[in-house]
Amino acid sequence: MFEDWIHEKLKREIGIVRYNHSIRVMETSIRLAKYYNTNERKAALAGLLHDCAKFNDKRKLLKMADNSGIILDNIMKNDIQLIHGPLGAEIAKTQYNIEDEEVLLAIQYHTTGKENMSLLEKIIFIADYIEPNRKFKGVKEVRKLAFEDLEESLVQAMDNTIKFIINSGGLIHLDTVKARNYLKIEKSLE
């Protein structure tokens, strides 16, 4: 679907396991884009590149974020897993030549979410959560719900994630709390 060099670079940068995950997220994103009648190419591109900054080396992540001018909040400084969203948007722009702001924002917020997410942002967030190889408590219900009520699937995914983070003693990013609360308030106004 995309030029070979993109696939080859992605495999080299993030490894074959993460690349295969990205392919599954891309395929899930396309299915969701078809279902919700939105741009499939943008969904595919954001799904494919969503983890383009998913590096295991903490120093590399921090250095690249600093070199890119990304200002990290205290949560991201203490939970480096969250850096790959904003850094991924920057890498997609500078190394993969992506100029589409909608695609870049979907990559940036695919891990934390945010208030008032666009349809593409919602699709990439949930596609990453429900891709076919994900196997954890509650994922089957969210996977089914994603094709029935996208907003409710997002709330359930965020609820599950927040509970998991609390149970494991981690830090919850404020963007996730704001995203969840925004969706709940919007739902109550329907």
mmCIF file of C-alpha atoms in Angstrom:
data_model
loop_
_atom_site.group_PDB
_atom_site.id
_atom_site.type_symbol
_atom_site.label_atom_id
_atom_site.label_comp_id
_atom_site.label_asym_id
_atom_site.label_seq_id
_atom_site.Cartn_x
_atom_site.Cartn_y
_atom_site.Cartn_z
ATOM 1 C CA MET A 1 0.000 0.000 0.000
ATOM 2 C CA PHE A 2 2.906 2.361 0.728
ATOM 3 C CA GLU A 3 6.329 2.665 -0.812
ATOM 4 C CA ASP A 4 8.756 -0.163 -0.029
ATOM 5 C CA TRP A 5 11.300 2.143 1.601
ATOM 6 C CA ILE A 6 8.775 3.035 4.317
ATOM 7 C CA HIS A 7 8.280 -0.622 5.203
ATOM 8 C CA GLU A 8 12.017 -1.391 5.080
ATOM 9 C CA LYS A 9 12.949 1.616 7.225
ATOM 10 C CA LEU A 10 10.228 0.793 9.740
ATOM 11 C CA LYS A 11 11.402 -2.828 10.048
ATOM 12 C CA ARG A 12 14.985 -1.649 10.588
ATOM 13 C CA GLU A 13 14.068 1.003 13.139
ATOM 14 C CA ILE A 14 11.546 -0.825 15.329
ATOM 15 C CA GLY A 15 12.227 -4.500 14.616
ATOM 16 C CA ILE A 16 10.124 -7.198 12.992
ATOM 17 C CA VAL A 17 7.878 -7.925 16.005
ATOM 18 C CA ARG A 18 6.852 -4.285 16.407
ATOM 19 C CA TYR A 19 6.601 -3.921 12.615
ATOM 20 C CA ASN A 20 4.175 -6.881 12.448
ATOM 21 C CA HIS A 21 2.136 -5.250 15.243
ATOM 22 C CA SER A 22 2.076 -2.051 13.165
ATOM 23 C CA ILE A 23 0.802 -3.970 10.127
ATOM 24 C CA ARG A 24 -2.026 -5.415 12.248
ATOM 25 C CA VAL A 25 -2.872 -1.938 13.584
ATOM 26 C CA MET A 26 -2.861 -0.625 10.003
ATOM 27 C CA GLU A 27 -5.245 -3.396 8.888
ATOM 28 C CA THR A 28 -7.533 -2.816 11.881
ATOM 29 C CA SER A 29 -7.462 0.936 11.197
ATOM 30 C CA ILE A 30 -8.517 0.355 7.587
ATOM 31 C CA ARG A 31 -11.427 -1.848 8.707
ATOM 32 C CA LEU A 32 -12.560 0.811 11.190
ATOM 33 C CA ALA A 33 -12.164 3.609 8.619
ATOM 34 C CA LYS A 34 -14.341 1.654 6.172
ATOM 35 C CA TYR A 35 -16.919 1.000 8.871
ATOM 36 C CA TYR A 36 -17.036 4.659 9.957
ATOM 37 C CA ASN A 37 -16.831 5.939 6.371
ATOM 38 C CA THR A 38 -13.641 7.964 6.676
ATOM 39 C CA ASN A 39 -10.346 8.205 4.807
ATOM 40 C CA GLU A 40 -8.834 4.710 4.642
ATOM 41 C CA ARG A 41 -5.451 5.868 3.339
ATOM 42 C CA LYS A 42 -4.947 8.254 6.270
ATOM 43 C CA ALA A 43 -6.023 5.523 8.690
ATOM 44 C CA ALA A 44 -3.622 3.067 7.066
ATOM 45 C CA LEU A 45 -0.720 5.505 7.179
ATOM 46 C CA ALA A 46 -1.277 6.511 10.805
ATOM 47 C CA GLY A 47 -1.754 2.854 11.784
ATOM 48 C CA LEU A 48 1.426 1.782 10.044
ATOM 49 C CA LEU A 49 3.562 4.567 11.533
ATOM 50 C CA HIS A 50 1.951 4.862 14.980
ATOM 51 C CA ASP A 51 4.914 3.138 16.687
ATOM 52 C CA CYS A 52 7.720 4.500 14.488
ATOM 53 C CA ALA A 53 9.397 5.887 17.644
ATOM 54 C CA LYS A 54 8.922 2.788 19.790
ATOM 55 C CA PHE A 55 12.560 2.340 20.794
ATOM 56 C CA ASN A 56 13.626 0.399 23.885
ATOM 57 C CA ASP A 57 16.621 2.585 24.661
ATOM 58 C CA LYS A 58 15.510 5.192 27.231
ATOM 59 C CA ARG A 59 18.479 7.457 26.535
ATOM 60 C CA LYS A 60 17.797 7.388 22.792
ATOM 61 C CA LEU A 61 14.137 8.327 23.356
ATOM 62 C CA LEU A 62 15.026 11.191 25.694
ATOM 63 C CA LYS A 63 17.829 12.469 23.436
ATOM 64 C CA MET A 64 15.663 12.345 20.304
ATOM 65 C CA ALA A 65 12.787 14.086 22.098
ATOM 66 C CA ASP A 66 15.164 16.791 23.319
ATOM 67 C CA ASN A 67 16.763 17.197 19.869
ATOM 68 C CA SER A 68 13.287 17.493 18.335
ATOM 69 C CA GLY A 69 12.286 20.231 20.773
ATOM 70 C CA ILE A 70 9.589 18.079 22.377
ATOM 71 C CA ILE A 71 8.861 19.331 25.863
ATOM 72 C CA LEU A 72 8.151 16.373 28.116
ATOM 73 C CA ASP A 73 5.864 16.723 31.102
ATOM 74 C CA ASN A 74 6.703 14.985 34.391
ATOM 75 C CA ILE A 75 4.592 11.951 33.546
ATOM 76 C CA MET A 76 6.416 11.345 30.255
ATOM 77 C CA LYS A 77 9.805 11.890 31.882
ATOM 78 C CA ASN A 78 8.931 9.189 34.400
ATOM 79 C CA ASP A 79 7.112 6.831 32.009
ATOM 80 C CA ILE A 80 9.182 6.702 28.849
ATOM 81 C CA GLN A 81 6.612 4.459 27.126
ATOM 82 C CA LEU A 82 4.545 7.597 26.553
ATOM 83 C CA ILE A 83 7.291 9.483 24.699
ATOM 84 C CA HIS A 84 6.857 7.444 21.528
ATOM 85 C CA GLY A 85 3.560 9.193 20.677
ATOM 86 C CA PRO A 86 4.786 12.781 20.331
ATOM 87 C CA LEU A 87 8.226 11.651 19.146
ATOM 88 C CA GLY A 88 6.560 9.355 16.597
ATOM 89 C CA ALA A 89 4.670 12.305 15.120
ATOM 90 C CA GLU A 90 7.960 14.179 14.762
ATOM 91 C CA ILE A 91 9.735 11.175 13.211
ATOM 92 C CA ALA A 92 6.816 10.569 10.826
ATOM 93 C CA LYS A 93 7.137 14.178 9.703
ATOM 94 C CA THR A 94 10.926 14.423 9.415
ATOM 95 C CA GLN A 95 11.953 10.894 8.440
ATOM 96 C CA TYR A 96 8.886 9.536 6.607
ATOM 97 C CA ASN A 97 7.891 12.843 4.959
ATOM 98 C CA ILE A 98 4.355 12.882 6.377
ATOM 99 C CA GLU A 99 2.825 16.336 6.134
ATOM 100 C CA ASP A 100 -0.812 15.538 6.894
ATOM 101 C CA GLU A 101 -1.540 17.138 10.279
ATOM 102 C CA GLU A 102 -4.457 14.783 10.929
ATOM 103 C CA VAL A 103 -2.197 11.743 10.522
ATOM 104 C CA LEU A 104 0.511 13.311 12.692
ATOM 105 C CA LEU A 105 -1.960 14.079 15.492
ATOM 106 C CA ALA A 106 -3.333 10.529 15.373
ATOM 107 C CA ILE A 107 0.221 9.221 15.848
ATOM 108 C CA GLN A 108 0.947 11.758 18.589
ATOM 109 C CA TYR A 109 -2.091 10.850 20.714
ATOM 110 C CA HIS A 110 -2.472 7.132 19.988
ATOM 111 C CA THR A 111 -1.262 6.174 23.474
ATOM 112 C CA THR A 112 -2.766 8.804 25.769
ATOM 113 C CA GLY A 113 -5.738 10.063 23.802
ATOM 114 C CA LYS A 114 -6.853 13.661 24.351
ATOM 115 C CA GLU A 115 -9.948 15.786 24.742
ATOM 116 C CA ASN A 116 -12.123 16.134 21.644
ATOM 117 C CA MET A 117 -10.332 13.548 19.534
ATOM 118 C CA SER A 118 -10.919 13.510 15.782
ATOM 119 C CA LEU A 119 -12.395 10.398 14.183
ATOM 120 C CA LEU A 120 -8.952 9.413 12.887
ATOM 121 C CA GLU A 121 -7.398 9.854 16.347
ATOM 122 C CA LYS A 122 -10.112 7.644 17.833
ATOM 123 C CA ILE A 123 -9.590 4.986 15.167
ATOM 124 C CA ILE A 124 -5.820 4.784 15.665
ATOM 125 C CA PHE A 125 -6.135 4.756 19.460
ATOM 126 C CA ILE A 126 -8.639 1.901 19.453
ATOM 127 C CA ALA A 127 -6.995 -0.021 16.572
ATOM 128 C CA ASP A 128 -3.772 -0.153 18.597
ATOM 129 C CA TYR A 129 -5.734 -1.415 21.605
ATOM 130 C CA ILE A 130 -7.766 -4.099 19.777
ATOM 131 C CA GLU A 131 -5.466 -5.378 17.017
ATOM 132 C CA PRO A 132 -5.928 -9.153 16.581
ATOM 133 C CA ASN A 133 -2.860 -10.259 18.573
ATOM 134 C CA ARG A 134 -3.900 -8.378 21.716
ATOM 135 C CA LYS A 135 -4.941 -10.885 24.343
ATOM 136 C CA PHE A 136 -5.817 -9.493 27.740
ATOM 137 C CA LYS A 137 -8.875 -9.321 29.960
ATOM 138 C CA GLY A 138 -11.600 -7.185 28.401
ATOM 139 C CA VAL A 139 -10.135 -6.838 24.907
ATOM 140 C CA LYS A 140 -12.749 -9.063 23.222
ATOM 141 C CA GLU A 141 -15.576 -6.875 24.501
ATOM 142 C CA VAL A 142 -13.822 -3.677 23.414
ATOM 143 C CA ARG A 143 -12.971 -5.227 20.014
ATOM 144 C CA LYS A 144 -16.669 -6.037 19.421
ATOM 145 C CA LEU A 145 -17.801 -2.648 20.701
ATOM 146 C CA ALA A 146 -15.377 -0.785 18.412
ATOM 147 C CA PHE A 147 -17.615 -1.715 15.469
ATOM 148 C CA GLU A 148 -20.830 -0.820 17.293
ATOM 149 C CA ASP A 149 -20.125 2.301 19.358
ATOM 150 C CA LEU A 150 -16.663 3.785 18.848
ATOM 151 C CA GLU A 151 -16.903 6.279 21.711
ATOM 152 C CA GLU A 152 -18.058 3.647 24.195
ATOM 153 C CA SER A 153 -15.242 1.339 23.082
ATOM 154 C CA LEU A 154 -12.775 4.151 23.768
ATOM 155 C CA VAL A 155 -14.208 4.738 27.243
ATOM 156 C CA GLN A 156 -13.970 1.032 28.061
ATOM 157 C CA ALA A 157 -10.408 0.852 26.709
ATOM 158 C CA MET A 158 -9.408 3.874 28.783
ATOM 159 C CA ASP A 159 -11.167 2.503 31.869
ATOM 160 C CA ASN A 160 -9.314 -0.798 31.469
ATOM 161 C CA THR A 161 -6.011 0.988 30.918
ATOM 162 C CA ILE A 162 -6.476 3.290 33.918
ATOM 163 C CA LYS A 163 -7.353 0.328 36.159
ATOM 164 C CA PHE A 164 -4.310 -1.575 34.893
ATOM 165 C CA ILE A 165 -2.014 1.409 35.540
ATOM 166 C CA ILE A 166 -3.405 1.905 39.032
ATOM 167 C CA ASN A 167 -3.061 -1.805 39.857
ATOM 168 C CA SER A 168 0.531 -1.829 38.609
ATOM 169 C CA GLY A 169 1.410 1.366 40.494
ATOM 170 C CA GLY A 170 2.066 3.424 37.364
ATOM 171 C CA LEU A 171 1.389 7.007 36.435
ATOM 172 C CA ILE A 172 -1.771 8.055 34.583
ATOM 173 C CA HIS A 173 -1.289 10.747 31.975
ATOM 174 C CA LEU A 174 -3.656 13.678 32.356
ATOM 175 C CA ASP A 175 -4.508 13.537 28.634
ATOM 176 C CA THR A 176 -6.023 10.075 29.181
ATOM 177 C CA VAL A 177 -8.150 11.302 32.084
ATOM 178 C CA LYS A 178 -9.280 14.331 30.061
ATOM 179 C CA ALA A 179 -10.036 12.173 27.008
ATOM 180 C CA ARG A 180 -12.099 9.724 29.043
ATOM 181 C CA ASN A 181 -14.009 12.444 30.863
ATOM 182 C CA TYR A 182 -14.677 14.319 27.605
ATOM 183 C CA LEU A 183 -16.132 11.167 26.039
ATOM 184 C CA LYS A 184 -18.289 10.469 29.120
ATOM 185 C CA ILE A 185 -19.644 14.035 29.147
ATOM 186 C CA GLU A 186 -20.359 13.940 25.393
ATOM 187 C CA LYS A 187 -22.146 10.601 25.826
ATOM 188 C CA SER A 188 -24.323 12.011 28.634
ATOM 189 C CA LEU A 189 -25.443 14.882 26.375
ATOM 190 C CA GLU A 190 -26.821 12.551 23.686
#
